[in-house]
Amino acid sequence: MVNIQNALVTGSSRGLGRAIALELGRAGYRVAVHYAGRKSAAQDVATEIRSSGGQASVFGADLSDRAAASSLVNRVILEFGSLEVLVNNAGITKDGLLIRMKDEDWDSVLRTNLDSAFYTCRAAIKNMMRARYGRIVNVSSIVGVQGNPGQVNYVASKAGLIGLSKALAKEYGSRGITVNAIAPGFIESDMTAELPEKVRAAYLEGIPAGRFGKPEEVAATVRFLCSSEAGYLNGQVIGVDGGM
């Protein structure tokens, strides 16, 4: 085991990914901050990690492209020397009812949210197998467990991440590699902040905690799953949803 572990967090220029990257940086990981189109935001995340005494580098890649997704992992390993932790957080939405959904909206969401995780996992597993150690966390969603109308593409991608995690956990658990998924519920974000008050109130009625979650609470869960203490947690889906 190396003293400093290296972590790649996809889609970490904003939102949950940003919170996860900052949390891992504070925990002592060297963090690869990934972005698709927000380079300056990713640089800000890396700067914040460094300002708190951590180490970080910025990597750009369009994860809807299979070659770029695989290449991203290889570039991180080339620069860092190894990769102990992979957090697949990158995701997009293109919502709509099934009957009106365009083929390209289905394809782009599945490519970015699910296919990219397959390619990054496949590239990272090779390095982790040699080290006989690894932590992979795939960021699913409560809708991947419960479903949600108007999001058949997004729901399918998030449910797919759960299946991917469970299968990989069984394939590589004997090599010291754990693969888990987290399923966040309603988390405070730019999107939830823009919801009408009546809609927010209706959602809150279904949350026993009585509030939306914070990105930092999701990040703390990811940080634990990435740690050596979580070595006997494998193939699990952890809901961070206030009891929904």
GROMACS .gro file of C-alpha atoms in nm:
model
  244
    1MET     CA    1   0.000   0.000   0.000
    2VAL     CA    2   0.124   0.346  -0.089
    3ASN     CA    3   0.118   0.624   0.169
    4ILE     CA    4  -0.073   0.860  -0.058
    5GLN     CA    5  -0.360   0.702  -0.247
    6ASN     CA    6  -0.473   0.838  -0.581
    7ALA     CA    7  -0.838   0.900  -0.665
    8LEU     CA    8  -1.019   0.987  -0.986
    9VAL     CA    9  -1.359   1.154  -0.949
   10THR     CA   10  -1.544   1.193  -1.277
   11GLY     CA   11  -1.768   1.495  -1.322
   12SER     CA   12  -1.604   1.676  -1.032
   13SER     CA   13  -1.610   2.036  -1.151
   14ARG     CA   14  -1.943   2.104  -0.975
   15GLY     CA   15  -2.224   1.960  -0.766
   16LEU     CA   16  -2.184   1.624  -0.596
   17GLY     CA   17  -1.860   1.552  -0.780
   18ARG     CA   18  -1.706   1.873  -0.654
   19ALA     CA   19  -1.805   1.792  -0.294
   20ILE     CA   20  -1.662   1.440  -0.330
   21ALA     CA   21  -1.333   1.565  -0.475
   22LEU     CA   22  -1.293   1.820  -0.196
   23GLU     CA   23  -1.375   1.559   0.071
   24LEU     CA   24  -1.120   1.313  -0.067
   25GLY     CA   25  -0.864   1.590  -0.093
   26ARG     CA   26  -0.914   1.676   0.273
   27ALA     CA   27  -0.883   1.306   0.359
   28GLY     CA   28  -0.534   1.296   0.208
   29TYR     CA   29  -0.597   1.151  -0.137
   30ARG     CA   30  -0.424   1.288  -0.445
   31VAL     CA   31  -0.728   1.379  -0.655
   32ALA     CA   32  -0.775   1.376  -1.032
   33VAL     CA   33  -1.045   1.636  -1.090
   34HIS     CA   34  -1.228   1.556  -1.412
   35TYR     CA   35  -1.435   1.791  -1.625
   36ALA     CA   36  -1.612   1.768  -1.961
   37GLY     CA   37  -1.669   2.134  -2.046
   38ARG     CA   38  -1.599   2.342  -1.735
   39LYS     CA   39  -1.221   2.360  -1.719
   40SER     CA   40  -1.209   2.677  -1.510
   41ALA     CA   41  -1.450   2.528  -1.254
   42ALA     CA   42  -1.236   2.214  -1.233
   43GLN     CA   43  -0.927   2.426  -1.185
   44ASP     CA   44  -1.103   2.606  -0.900
   45VAL     CA   45  -1.173   2.271  -0.732
   46ALA     CA   46  -0.810   2.166  -0.768
   47THR     CA   47  -0.694   2.502  -0.632
   48GLU     CA   48  -0.920   2.463  -0.329
   49ILE     CA   49  -0.781   2.115  -0.261
   50ARG     CA   50  -0.424   2.245  -0.284
   51SER     CA   51  -0.500   2.545  -0.064
   52SER     CA   52  -0.608   2.306   0.213
   53GLY     CA   53  -0.279   2.118   0.185
   54GLY     CA   54  -0.387   1.847  -0.057
   55GLN     CA   55  -0.273   1.744  -0.403
   56ALA     CA   56  -0.481   1.763  -0.721
   57SER     CA   57  -0.454   1.770  -1.098
   58VAL     CA   58  -0.714   1.852  -1.362
   59PHE     CA   59  -0.810   1.623  -1.651
   60GLY     CA   60  -1.056   1.691  -1.930
   61ALA     CA   61  -1.243   1.423  -2.125
   62ASP     CA   62  -1.573   1.371  -2.304
   63LEU     CA   63  -1.691   1.055  -2.131
   64SER     CA   64  -1.962   0.991  -2.387
   65ASP     CA   65  -1.673   0.879  -2.610
   66ARG     CA   66  -1.555   0.528  -2.519
   67ALA     CA   67  -1.194   0.591  -2.619
   68ALA     CA   68  -1.182   0.912  -2.416
   69ALA     CA   69  -1.327   0.739  -2.109
   70SER     CA   70  -1.063   0.466  -2.117
   71SER     CA   71  -0.789   0.715  -2.198
   72LEU     CA   72  -0.881   0.930  -1.900
   73VAL     CA   73  -0.795   0.651  -1.656
   74ASN     CA   74  -0.471   0.574  -1.837
   75ARG     CA   75  -0.368   0.940  -1.830
   76VAL     CA   76  -0.431   0.962  -1.456
   77ILE     CA   77  -0.225   0.646  -1.392
   78LEU     CA   78   0.054   0.780  -1.614
   79GLU     CA   79   0.073   1.106  -1.419
   80PHE     CA   80   0.005   0.970  -1.069
   81GLY     CA   81   0.176   0.633  -1.102
   82SER     CA   82  -0.122   0.433  -0.976
   83LEU     CA   83  -0.496   0.456  -0.913
   84GLU     CA   84  -0.644   0.319  -0.593
   85VAL     CA   85  -0.985   0.490  -0.601
   86LEU     CA   86  -1.234   0.549  -0.882
   87VAL     CA   87  -1.557   0.741  -0.827
   88ASN     CA   88  -1.790   0.738  -1.127
   89ASN     CA   89  -2.003   1.045  -1.071
   90ALA     CA   90  -2.034   1.201  -1.418
   91GLY     CA   91  -2.389   1.219  -1.541
   92ILE     CA   92  -2.637   1.415  -1.752
   93THR     CA   93  -3.015   1.431  -1.783
   94LYS     CA   94  -3.235   1.468  -2.088
   95ASP     CA   95  -3.579   1.415  -1.944
   96GLY     CA   96  -3.898   1.330  -2.127
   97LEU     CA   97  -4.179   1.077  -2.140
   98LEU     CA   98  -4.099   0.753  -2.321
   99ILE     CA   99  -4.337   0.815  -2.609
  100ARG     CA  100  -4.170   1.151  -2.684
  101MET     CA  101  -3.809   1.061  -2.612
  102LYS     CA  102  -3.571   1.094  -2.904
  103ASP     CA  103  -3.322   0.818  -2.978
  104GLU     CA  104  -3.033   1.058  -2.932
  105ASP     CA  105  -3.159   1.157  -2.585
  106TRP     CA  106  -3.164   0.792  -2.481
  107ASP     CA  107  -2.824   0.723  -2.634
  108SER     CA  108  -2.641   1.027  -2.493
  109VAL     CA  109  -2.762   0.969  -2.136
  110LEU     CA  110  -2.673   0.599  -2.140
  111ARG     CA  111  -2.332   0.670  -2.297
  112THR     CA  112  -2.239   0.936  -2.044
  113ASN     CA  113  -2.393   0.789  -1.729
  114LEU     CA  114  -2.349   0.413  -1.774
  115ASP     CA  115  -2.122   0.327  -2.066
  116SER     CA  116  -1.848   0.558  -1.941
  117ALA     CA  117  -1.846   0.381  -1.604
  118PHE     CA  118  -1.797   0.047  -1.780
  119TYR     CA  119  -1.496   0.183  -1.969
  120THR     CA  120  -1.337   0.359  -1.670
  121CYS     CA  121  -1.388   0.053  -1.449
  122ARG     CA  122  -1.235  -0.176  -1.709
  123ALA     CA  123  -0.930   0.047  -1.742
  124ALA     CA  124  -0.888   0.097  -1.366
  125ILE     CA  125  -0.941  -0.268  -1.269
  126LYS     CA  126  -0.623  -0.372  -1.449
  127ASN     CA  127  -0.413  -0.143  -1.230
  128MET     CA  128  -0.603  -0.240  -0.915
  129MET     CA  129  -0.563  -0.612  -0.983
  130ARG     CA  130  -0.185  -0.574  -0.998
  131ALA     CA  131  -0.190  -0.391  -0.665
  132ARG     CA  132  -0.450  -0.633  -0.522
  133TYR     CA  133  -0.630  -0.330  -0.383
  134GLY     CA  134  -0.893  -0.091  -0.511
  135ARG     CA  135  -1.205   0.103  -0.427
  136ILE     CA  136  -1.471   0.181  -0.687
  137VAL     CA  137  -1.781   0.384  -0.600
  138ASN     CA  138  -2.051   0.434  -0.862
  139VAL     CA  139  -2.289   0.724  -0.801
  140SER     CA  140  -2.638   0.597  -0.877
  141SER     CA  141  -2.958   0.763  -0.754
  142ILE     CA  142  -3.271   0.688  -0.558
  143VAL     CA  143  -3.455   0.690  -0.891
  144GLY     CA  144  -3.239   0.396  -0.999
  145VAL     CA  145  -3.400   0.204  -0.713
  146GLN     CA  146  -3.754   0.343  -0.717
  147GLY     CA  147  -3.804   0.469  -1.073
  148ASN     CA  148  -3.931   0.811  -1.175
  149PRO     CA  149  -4.171   0.919  -1.450
  150GLY     CA  150  -4.028   1.126  -1.731
  151GLN     CA  151  -3.675   0.994  -1.681
  152VAL     CA  152  -3.666   0.650  -1.840
  153ASN     CA  153  -3.317   0.709  -1.982
  154TYR     CA  154  -3.173   0.851  -1.659
  155VAL     CA  155  -3.341   0.584  -1.443
  156ALA     CA  156  -3.214   0.305  -1.669
  157SER     CA  157  -2.860   0.442  -1.651
  158LYS     CA  158  -2.867   0.470  -1.272
  159ALA     CA  159  -3.020   0.124  -1.229
  160GLY     CA  160  -2.752  -0.005  -1.465
  161LEU     CA  161  -2.480   0.136  -1.238
  162ILE     CA  162  -2.622  -0.068  -0.951
  163GLY     CA  163  -2.611  -0.387  -1.157
  164LEU     CA  164  -2.260  -0.306  -1.279
  165SER     CA  165  -2.144  -0.254  -0.921
  166LYS     CA  166  -2.290  -0.582  -0.796
  167ALA     CA  167  -2.142  -0.784  -1.082
  168LEU     CA  168  -1.795  -0.631  -1.050
  169ALA     CA  169  -1.800  -0.685  -0.674
  170LYS     CA  170  -1.840  -1.058  -0.732
  171GLU     CA  171  -1.580  -1.068  -1.009
  172TYR     CA  172  -1.302  -0.886  -0.824
  173GLY     CA  173  -1.375  -0.908  -0.452
  174SER     CA  174  -1.113  -1.180  -0.413
  175ARG     CA  175  -0.846  -0.936  -0.540
  176GLY     CA  176  -0.892  -0.684  -0.261
  177ILE     CA  177  -1.115  -0.463  -0.476
  178THR     CA  178  -1.453  -0.340  -0.355
  179VAL     CA  179  -1.721  -0.199  -0.581
  180ASN     CA  180  -2.020  -0.026  -0.425
  181ALA     CA  181  -2.292   0.214  -0.535
  182ILE     CA  182  -2.451   0.505  -0.356
  183ALA     CA  183  -2.806   0.618  -0.423
  184PRO     CA  184  -2.852   0.981  -0.318
  185GLY     CA  185  -3.204   1.113  -0.267
  186PHE     CA  186  -3.296   1.478  -0.297
  187ILE     CA  187  -2.980   1.679  -0.238
  188GLU     CA  188  -2.953   2.058  -0.214
  189SER     CA  189  -2.838   2.183  -0.552
  190ASP     CA  190  -2.903   2.449  -0.814
  191MET     CA  191  -3.179   2.226  -0.950
  192THR     CA  192  -3.364   2.175  -0.621
  193ALA     CA  193  -3.324   2.545  -0.536
  194GLU     CA  194  -3.523   2.633  -0.849
  195LEU     CA  195  -3.817   2.406  -0.767
  196PRO     CA  196  -4.147   2.582  -0.689
  197GLU     CA  197  -4.221   2.593  -0.317
  198LYS     CA  198  -4.524   2.363  -0.354
  199VAL     CA  199  -4.311   2.103  -0.531
  200ARG     CA  200  -4.039   2.125  -0.266
  201ALA     CA  201  -4.300   2.083   0.008
  202ALA     CA  202  -4.445   1.775  -0.165
  203TYR     CA  203  -4.103   1.613  -0.191
  204LEU     CA  204  -4.022   1.696   0.171
  205GLU     CA  205  -4.335   1.517   0.288
  206GLY     CA  206  -4.182   1.191   0.166
  207ILE     CA  207  -3.851   1.243   0.346
  208PRO     CA  208  -3.857   1.136   0.714
  209ALA     CA  209  -3.557   1.359   0.784
  210GLY     CA  210  -3.773   1.655   0.686
  211ARG     CA  211  -3.509   1.821   0.471
  212PHE     CA  212  -3.305   1.781   0.156
  213GLY     CA  213  -2.958   1.637   0.195
  214LYS     CA  214  -2.631   1.824   0.163
  215PRO     CA  215  -2.364   1.741  -0.096
  216GLU     CA  216  -2.116   1.710   0.191
  217GLU     CA  217  -2.323   1.429   0.345
  218VAL     CA  218  -2.304   1.231   0.022
  219ALA     CA  219  -1.932   1.304  -0.003
  220ALA     CA  220  -1.871   1.176   0.350
  221THR     CA  221  -2.038   0.846   0.260
  222VAL     CA  222  -1.821   0.814  -0.051
  223ARG     CA  223  -1.510   0.890   0.152
  224PHE     CA  224  -1.587   0.607   0.391
  225LEU     CA  225  -1.650   0.361   0.108
  226CYS     CA  226  -1.312   0.459  -0.038
  227SER     CA  227  -1.129   0.393   0.287
  228SER     CA  228  -0.950   0.079   0.403
  229GLU     CA  229  -1.204   0.056   0.689
  230ALA     CA  230  -1.475  -0.025   0.434
  231GLY     CA  231  -1.295  -0.334   0.309
  232TYR     CA  232  -1.583  -0.569   0.400
  233LEU     CA  233  -1.847  -0.358   0.231
  234ASN     CA  234  -1.877  -0.487  -0.125
  235GLY     CA  235  -2.154  -0.497  -0.382
  236GLN     CA  236  -2.376  -0.275  -0.169
  237VAL     CA  237  -2.615   0.007  -0.258
  238ILE     CA  238  -2.602   0.276   0.012
  239GLY     CA  239  -2.900   0.510   0.016
  240VAL     CA  240  -2.821   0.865   0.124
  241ASP     CA  241  -3.179   0.983   0.117
  242GLY     CA  242  -3.296   1.085   0.464
  243GLY     CA  243  -3.503   0.768   0.498
  244MET     CA  244  -3.703   0.782   0.173
   0.00000   0.00000   0.00000
